[in-house]
Structures are given as C-alpha cells and as structure tokens.
PDB file of C-alpha atoms in Angstrom:
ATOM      1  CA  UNK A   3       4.535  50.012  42.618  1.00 48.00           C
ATOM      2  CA  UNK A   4       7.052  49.320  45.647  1.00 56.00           C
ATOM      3  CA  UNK A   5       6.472  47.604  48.557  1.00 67.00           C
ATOM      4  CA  UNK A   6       4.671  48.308  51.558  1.00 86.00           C
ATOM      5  CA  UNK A   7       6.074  50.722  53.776  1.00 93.00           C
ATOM      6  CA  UNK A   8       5.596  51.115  57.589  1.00 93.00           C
ATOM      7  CA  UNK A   9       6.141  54.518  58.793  1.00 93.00           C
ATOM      8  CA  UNK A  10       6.183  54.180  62.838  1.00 89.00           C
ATOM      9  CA  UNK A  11       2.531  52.516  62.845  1.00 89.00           C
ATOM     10  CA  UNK A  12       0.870  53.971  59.889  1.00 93.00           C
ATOM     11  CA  UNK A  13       0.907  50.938  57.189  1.00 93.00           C
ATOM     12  CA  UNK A  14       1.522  52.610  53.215  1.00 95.00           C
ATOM     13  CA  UNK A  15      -0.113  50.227  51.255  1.00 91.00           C
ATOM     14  CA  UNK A  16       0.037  51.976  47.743  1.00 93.00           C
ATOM     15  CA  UNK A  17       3.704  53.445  47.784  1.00 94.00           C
ATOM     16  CA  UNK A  18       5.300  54.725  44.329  1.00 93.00           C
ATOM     17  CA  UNK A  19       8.509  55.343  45.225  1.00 94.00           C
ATOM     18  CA  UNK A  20      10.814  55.632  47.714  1.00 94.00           C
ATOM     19  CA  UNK A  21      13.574  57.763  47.682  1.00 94.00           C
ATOM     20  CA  UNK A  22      16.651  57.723  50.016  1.00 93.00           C
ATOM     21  CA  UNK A  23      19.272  60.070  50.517  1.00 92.00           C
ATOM     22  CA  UNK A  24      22.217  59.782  52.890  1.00 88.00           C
ATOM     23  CA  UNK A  25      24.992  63.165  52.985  1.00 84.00           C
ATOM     24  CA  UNK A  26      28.445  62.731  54.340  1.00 80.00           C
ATOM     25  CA  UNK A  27      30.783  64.750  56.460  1.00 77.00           C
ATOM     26  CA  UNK A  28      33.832  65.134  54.315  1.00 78.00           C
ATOM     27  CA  UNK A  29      37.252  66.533  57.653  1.00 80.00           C
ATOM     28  CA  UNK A  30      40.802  66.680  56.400  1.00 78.00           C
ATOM     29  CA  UNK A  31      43.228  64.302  57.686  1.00 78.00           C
ATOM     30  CA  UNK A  32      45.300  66.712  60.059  1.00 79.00           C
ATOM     31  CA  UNK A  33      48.835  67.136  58.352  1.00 79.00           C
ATOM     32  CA  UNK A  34      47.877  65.902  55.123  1.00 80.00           C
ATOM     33  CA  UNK A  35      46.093  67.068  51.502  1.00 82.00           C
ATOM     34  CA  UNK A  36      43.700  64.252  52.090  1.00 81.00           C
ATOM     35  CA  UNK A  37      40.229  64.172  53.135  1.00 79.00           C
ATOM     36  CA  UNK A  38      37.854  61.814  54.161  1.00 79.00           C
ATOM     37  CA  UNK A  39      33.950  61.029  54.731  1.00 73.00           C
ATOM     38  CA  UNK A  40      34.333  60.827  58.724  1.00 71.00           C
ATOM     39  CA  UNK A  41      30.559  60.082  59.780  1.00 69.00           C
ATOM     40  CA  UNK A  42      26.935  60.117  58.011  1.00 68.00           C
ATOM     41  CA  UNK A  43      25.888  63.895  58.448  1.00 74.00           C
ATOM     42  CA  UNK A  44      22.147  63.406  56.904  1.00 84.00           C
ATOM     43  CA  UNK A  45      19.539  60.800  56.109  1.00 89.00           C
ATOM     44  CA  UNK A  46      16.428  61.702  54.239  1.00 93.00           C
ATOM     45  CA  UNK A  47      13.721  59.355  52.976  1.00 95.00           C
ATOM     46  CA  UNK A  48      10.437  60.696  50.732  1.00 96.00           C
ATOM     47  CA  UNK A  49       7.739  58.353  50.315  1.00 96.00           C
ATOM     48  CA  UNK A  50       5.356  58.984  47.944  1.00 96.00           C
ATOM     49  CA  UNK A  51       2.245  57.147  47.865  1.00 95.00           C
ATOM     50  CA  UNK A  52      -1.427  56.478  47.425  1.00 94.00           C
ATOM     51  CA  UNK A  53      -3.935  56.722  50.010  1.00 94.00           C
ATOM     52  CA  UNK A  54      -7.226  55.056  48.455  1.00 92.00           C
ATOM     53  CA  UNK A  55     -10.708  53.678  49.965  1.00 90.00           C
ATOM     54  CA  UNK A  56     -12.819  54.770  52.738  1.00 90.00           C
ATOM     55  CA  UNK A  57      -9.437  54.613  54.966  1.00 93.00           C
ATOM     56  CA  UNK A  58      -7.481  57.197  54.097  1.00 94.00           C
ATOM     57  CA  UNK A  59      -8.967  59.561  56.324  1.00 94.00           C
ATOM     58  CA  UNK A  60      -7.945  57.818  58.690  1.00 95.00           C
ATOM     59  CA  UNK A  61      -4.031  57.101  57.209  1.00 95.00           C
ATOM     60  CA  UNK A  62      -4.443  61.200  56.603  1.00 95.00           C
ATOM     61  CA  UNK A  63      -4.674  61.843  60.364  1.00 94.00           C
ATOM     62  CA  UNK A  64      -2.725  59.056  61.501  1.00 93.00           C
ATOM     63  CA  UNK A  65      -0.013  60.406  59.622  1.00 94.00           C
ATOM     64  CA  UNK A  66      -0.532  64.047  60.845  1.00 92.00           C
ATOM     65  CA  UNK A  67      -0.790  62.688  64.466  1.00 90.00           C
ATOM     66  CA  UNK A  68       2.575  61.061  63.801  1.00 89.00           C
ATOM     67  CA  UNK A  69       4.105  64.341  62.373  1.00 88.00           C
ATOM     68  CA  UNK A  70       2.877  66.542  65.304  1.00 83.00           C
ATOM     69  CA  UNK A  71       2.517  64.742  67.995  1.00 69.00           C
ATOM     70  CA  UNK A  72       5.757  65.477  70.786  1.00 56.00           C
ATOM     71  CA  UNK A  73       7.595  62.568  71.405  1.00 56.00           C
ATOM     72  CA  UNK A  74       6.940  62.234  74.686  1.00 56.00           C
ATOM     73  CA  UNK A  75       2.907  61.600  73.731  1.00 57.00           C
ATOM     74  CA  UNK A  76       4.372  59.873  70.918  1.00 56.00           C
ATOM     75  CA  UNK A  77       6.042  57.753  73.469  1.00 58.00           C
ATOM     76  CA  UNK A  78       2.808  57.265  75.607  1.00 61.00           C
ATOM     77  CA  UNK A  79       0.755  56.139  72.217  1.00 57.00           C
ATOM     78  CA  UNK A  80       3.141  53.785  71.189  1.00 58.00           C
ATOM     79  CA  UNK A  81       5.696  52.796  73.530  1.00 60.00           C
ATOM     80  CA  UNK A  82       8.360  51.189  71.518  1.00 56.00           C
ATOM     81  CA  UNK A  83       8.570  54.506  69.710  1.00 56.00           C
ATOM     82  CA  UNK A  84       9.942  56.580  73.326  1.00 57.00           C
ATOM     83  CA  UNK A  85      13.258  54.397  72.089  1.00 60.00           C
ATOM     84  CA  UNK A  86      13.783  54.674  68.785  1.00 62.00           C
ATOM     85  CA  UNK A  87      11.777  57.819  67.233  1.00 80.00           C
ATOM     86  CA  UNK A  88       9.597  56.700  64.300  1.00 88.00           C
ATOM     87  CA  UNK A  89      10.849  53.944  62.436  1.00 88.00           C
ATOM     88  CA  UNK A  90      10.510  53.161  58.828  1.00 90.00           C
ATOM     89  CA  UNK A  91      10.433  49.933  57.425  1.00 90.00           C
ATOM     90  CA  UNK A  92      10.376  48.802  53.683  1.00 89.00           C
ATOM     91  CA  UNK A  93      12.353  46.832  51.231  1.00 85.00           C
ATOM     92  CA  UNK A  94      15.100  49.891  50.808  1.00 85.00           C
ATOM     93  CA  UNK A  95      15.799  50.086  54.441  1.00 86.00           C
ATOM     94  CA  UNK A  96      14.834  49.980  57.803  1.00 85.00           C
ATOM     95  CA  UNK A  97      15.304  53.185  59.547  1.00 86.00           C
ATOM     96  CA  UNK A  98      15.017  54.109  63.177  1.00 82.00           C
ATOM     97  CA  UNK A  99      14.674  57.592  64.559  1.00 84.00           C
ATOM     98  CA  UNK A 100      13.077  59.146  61.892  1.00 89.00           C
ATOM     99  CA  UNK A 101      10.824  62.534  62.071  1.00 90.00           C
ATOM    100  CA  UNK A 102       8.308  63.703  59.795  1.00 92.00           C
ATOM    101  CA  UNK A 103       9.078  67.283  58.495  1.00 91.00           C
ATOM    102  CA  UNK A 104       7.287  67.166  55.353  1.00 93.00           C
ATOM    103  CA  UNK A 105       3.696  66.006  54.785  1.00 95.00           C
ATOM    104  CA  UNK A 106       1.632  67.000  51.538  1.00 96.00           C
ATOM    105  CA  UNK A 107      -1.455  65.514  50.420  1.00 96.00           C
ATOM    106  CA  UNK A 108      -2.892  66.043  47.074  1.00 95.00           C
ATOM    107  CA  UNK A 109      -6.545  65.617  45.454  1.00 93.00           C
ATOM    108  CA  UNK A 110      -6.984  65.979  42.125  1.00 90.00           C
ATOM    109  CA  UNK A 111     -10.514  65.538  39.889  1.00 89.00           C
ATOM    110  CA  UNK A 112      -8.944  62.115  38.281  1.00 89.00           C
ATOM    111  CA  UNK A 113      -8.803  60.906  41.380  1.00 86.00           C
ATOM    112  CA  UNK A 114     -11.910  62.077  43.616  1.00 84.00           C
ATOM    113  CA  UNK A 115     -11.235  58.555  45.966  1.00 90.00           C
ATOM    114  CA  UNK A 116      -7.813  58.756  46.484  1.00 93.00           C
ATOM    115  CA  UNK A 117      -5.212  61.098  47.900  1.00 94.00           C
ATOM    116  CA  UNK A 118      -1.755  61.704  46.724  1.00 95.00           C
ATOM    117  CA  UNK A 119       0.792  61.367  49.573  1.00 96.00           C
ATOM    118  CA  UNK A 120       4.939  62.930  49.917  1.00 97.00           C
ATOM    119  CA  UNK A 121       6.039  62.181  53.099  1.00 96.00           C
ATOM    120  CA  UNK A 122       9.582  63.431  54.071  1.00 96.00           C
ATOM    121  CA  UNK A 123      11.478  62.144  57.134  1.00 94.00           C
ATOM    122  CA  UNK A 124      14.535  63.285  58.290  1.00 92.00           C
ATOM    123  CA  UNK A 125      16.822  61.462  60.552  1.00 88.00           C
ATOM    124  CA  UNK A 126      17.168  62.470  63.926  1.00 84.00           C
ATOM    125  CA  UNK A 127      19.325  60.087  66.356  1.00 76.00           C
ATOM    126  CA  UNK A 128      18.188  59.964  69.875  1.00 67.00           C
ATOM    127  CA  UNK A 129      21.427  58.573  70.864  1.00 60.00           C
ATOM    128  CA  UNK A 130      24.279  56.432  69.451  1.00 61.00           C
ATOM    129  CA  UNK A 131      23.309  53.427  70.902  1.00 61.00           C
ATOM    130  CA  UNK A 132      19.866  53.843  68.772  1.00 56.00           C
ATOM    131  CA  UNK A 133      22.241  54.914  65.821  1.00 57.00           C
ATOM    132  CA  UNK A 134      24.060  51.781  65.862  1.00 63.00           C
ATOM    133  CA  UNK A 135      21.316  49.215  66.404  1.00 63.00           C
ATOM    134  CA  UNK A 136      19.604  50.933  63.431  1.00 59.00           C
ATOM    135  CA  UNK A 137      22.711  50.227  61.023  1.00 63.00           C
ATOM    136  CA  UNK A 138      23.121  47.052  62.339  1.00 62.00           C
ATOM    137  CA  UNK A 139      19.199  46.364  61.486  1.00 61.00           C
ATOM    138  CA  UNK A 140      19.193  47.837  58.358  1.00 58.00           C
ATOM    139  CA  UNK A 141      22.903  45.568  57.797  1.00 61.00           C
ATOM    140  CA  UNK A 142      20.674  42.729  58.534  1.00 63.00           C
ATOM    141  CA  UNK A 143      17.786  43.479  55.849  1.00 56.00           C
ATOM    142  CA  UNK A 144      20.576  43.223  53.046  1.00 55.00           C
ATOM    143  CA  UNK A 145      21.199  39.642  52.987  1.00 56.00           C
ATOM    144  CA  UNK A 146      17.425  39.116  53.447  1.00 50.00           C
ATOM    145  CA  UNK A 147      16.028  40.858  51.119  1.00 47.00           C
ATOM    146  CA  UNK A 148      18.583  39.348  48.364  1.00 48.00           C
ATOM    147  CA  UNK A 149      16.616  35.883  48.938  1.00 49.00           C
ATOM    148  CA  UNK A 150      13.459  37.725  47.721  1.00 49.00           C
ATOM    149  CA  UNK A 151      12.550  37.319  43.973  1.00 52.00           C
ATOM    150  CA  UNK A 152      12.070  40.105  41.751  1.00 52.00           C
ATOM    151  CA  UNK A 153      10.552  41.571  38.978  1.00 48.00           C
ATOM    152  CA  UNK A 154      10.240  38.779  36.757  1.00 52.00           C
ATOM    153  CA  UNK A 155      12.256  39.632  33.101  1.00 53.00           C
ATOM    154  CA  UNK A 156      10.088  41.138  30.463  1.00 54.00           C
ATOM    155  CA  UNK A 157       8.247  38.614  27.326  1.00 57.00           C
ATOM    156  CA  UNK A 158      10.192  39.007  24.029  1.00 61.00           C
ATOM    157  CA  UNK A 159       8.243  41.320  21.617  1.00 58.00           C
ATOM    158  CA  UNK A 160       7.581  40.258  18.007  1.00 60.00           C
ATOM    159  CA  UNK A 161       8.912  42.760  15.698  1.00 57.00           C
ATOM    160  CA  UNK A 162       8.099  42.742  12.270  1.00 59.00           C
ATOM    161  CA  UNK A 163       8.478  45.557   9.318  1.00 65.00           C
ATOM    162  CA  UNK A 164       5.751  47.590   9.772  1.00 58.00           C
ATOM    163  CA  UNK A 165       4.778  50.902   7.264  1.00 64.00           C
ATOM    164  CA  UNK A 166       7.777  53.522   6.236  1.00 57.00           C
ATOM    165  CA  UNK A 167       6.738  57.039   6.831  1.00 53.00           C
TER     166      UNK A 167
END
C-alpha cells in the first residue's frame, strides 16, 4: 500500500496507488527547426484507494462535498482552501489547486465493508503566484522525503532442485 494521502481535508488512509501525470507544451523556437517544452500544460493525479469501517460514509460524502461544492462555499468551509483550491498531499507530491473531476466508488460482494475509491484531480491554477508556491512546496518535499526509509530489501529464498515435469 502507499502512503496516506490528504486530498484538501478528506484523510485516504488505505491508498493503492497513486498515479501522476504532468503534459507539456511543446512552441517552436521562432527562426529555428527547434522546439521546446515552454510551460507545464496539464497535471493529473488518480488516487485509488480503500474506504473501510463504519467511516467511509462519511469519507464517501466528504469527498463528494469536496467535488461539488463551488469554491466560494468551499472557501467558507475551509478557509485556507479560498487560496489555493484543494490541495493534495502525499509522499509523490504535494499539489495545490487541484479539482476533483472524477469520483467512482465501487462495492463488490468480496468486499461488503469496504468501498473501492478512483479519485481524479485535475490541476487548475488560481493564479501564478499559487502556481509557483506549489512548485516551490512540492521542490521542498524532494529532499525530505529522500531522508525517509523504504521498503526494506526482500529475504533470500532457498532454492533447491525440486521435481522435473
């Protein structure tokens, strides 16, 4: 599993994966046969993730309330968000002015207490002052989550001859 993920103020305990995509405008250089990736043109993260226990209802509707509320009575619920959209926090980035534009959730009959969660969020910058303050925060998670151990290197596996087929 990854790590937790904050999405605005909705806490994803259970995440899966996380999945980041960033496009690029590609201009020609005026006067020349080269080109060049001018400016980030689209930033995408999918979350997917568990919802389990007797609080995922209320993850469910948090997370729809997130995804449909305007931002100005975003703004009013949660007033660091009137600055910086909904941010999203986790070990791969952190991300200001996101919006949700995709939420599915999933039951299944393995898992009656549970719900399946894809989240999509698209970036949309409010301005570039919030643009640049969330580079220079997500900058600033690189060096810190280097210091963090990982995944600790798998046990050595006895092999012996076993039966020919």
């Amino acid at each position: 599993m990854a790590d937790k993920v904050l999405v605005g103020t909705v806490p994803l305990l259970c995440v899966q994966s996380i999945t980041m995509t960033e496009g690029y405008r590609v201009e020609r250089i005026l006067g020349s046969r080269f080109s060049q990736a001018t400016q980030p043109s689209a930033k995408t993260i999918v979350i997917d993730a568990i919802l389990l226990g007797p609080d995922r209802f209320k993850v469910k509707k948090d997370l729809e309330n997130l995804a449909l509320t305007s931002r100005a009575l975003l703004a009013a619920a949660a007033p660091a968000l009137a600055v910086t959209g909904i941010p999203v926090v986790c070990g791969l980035t952190l991300s200001l002015d996101m919006q949700i534009t995709d939420l599915r959730f999933t039951q299944s009959v393995q898992k009656r207490d549970a719900f399946d969660l894809s989240i999509t969020l698209q970036h949309v910058p409010r301005s570039s002052l919030t643009a640049l303050l969330g580079e220079l925060a997500d900058l600033a998670l690189a060096p810190g989550s280097a210091a963090l151990p990982g995944v600790p290197a798998p046990g050595p596996v006895p092999r012996s001859p076993g039966p020919s087929l």
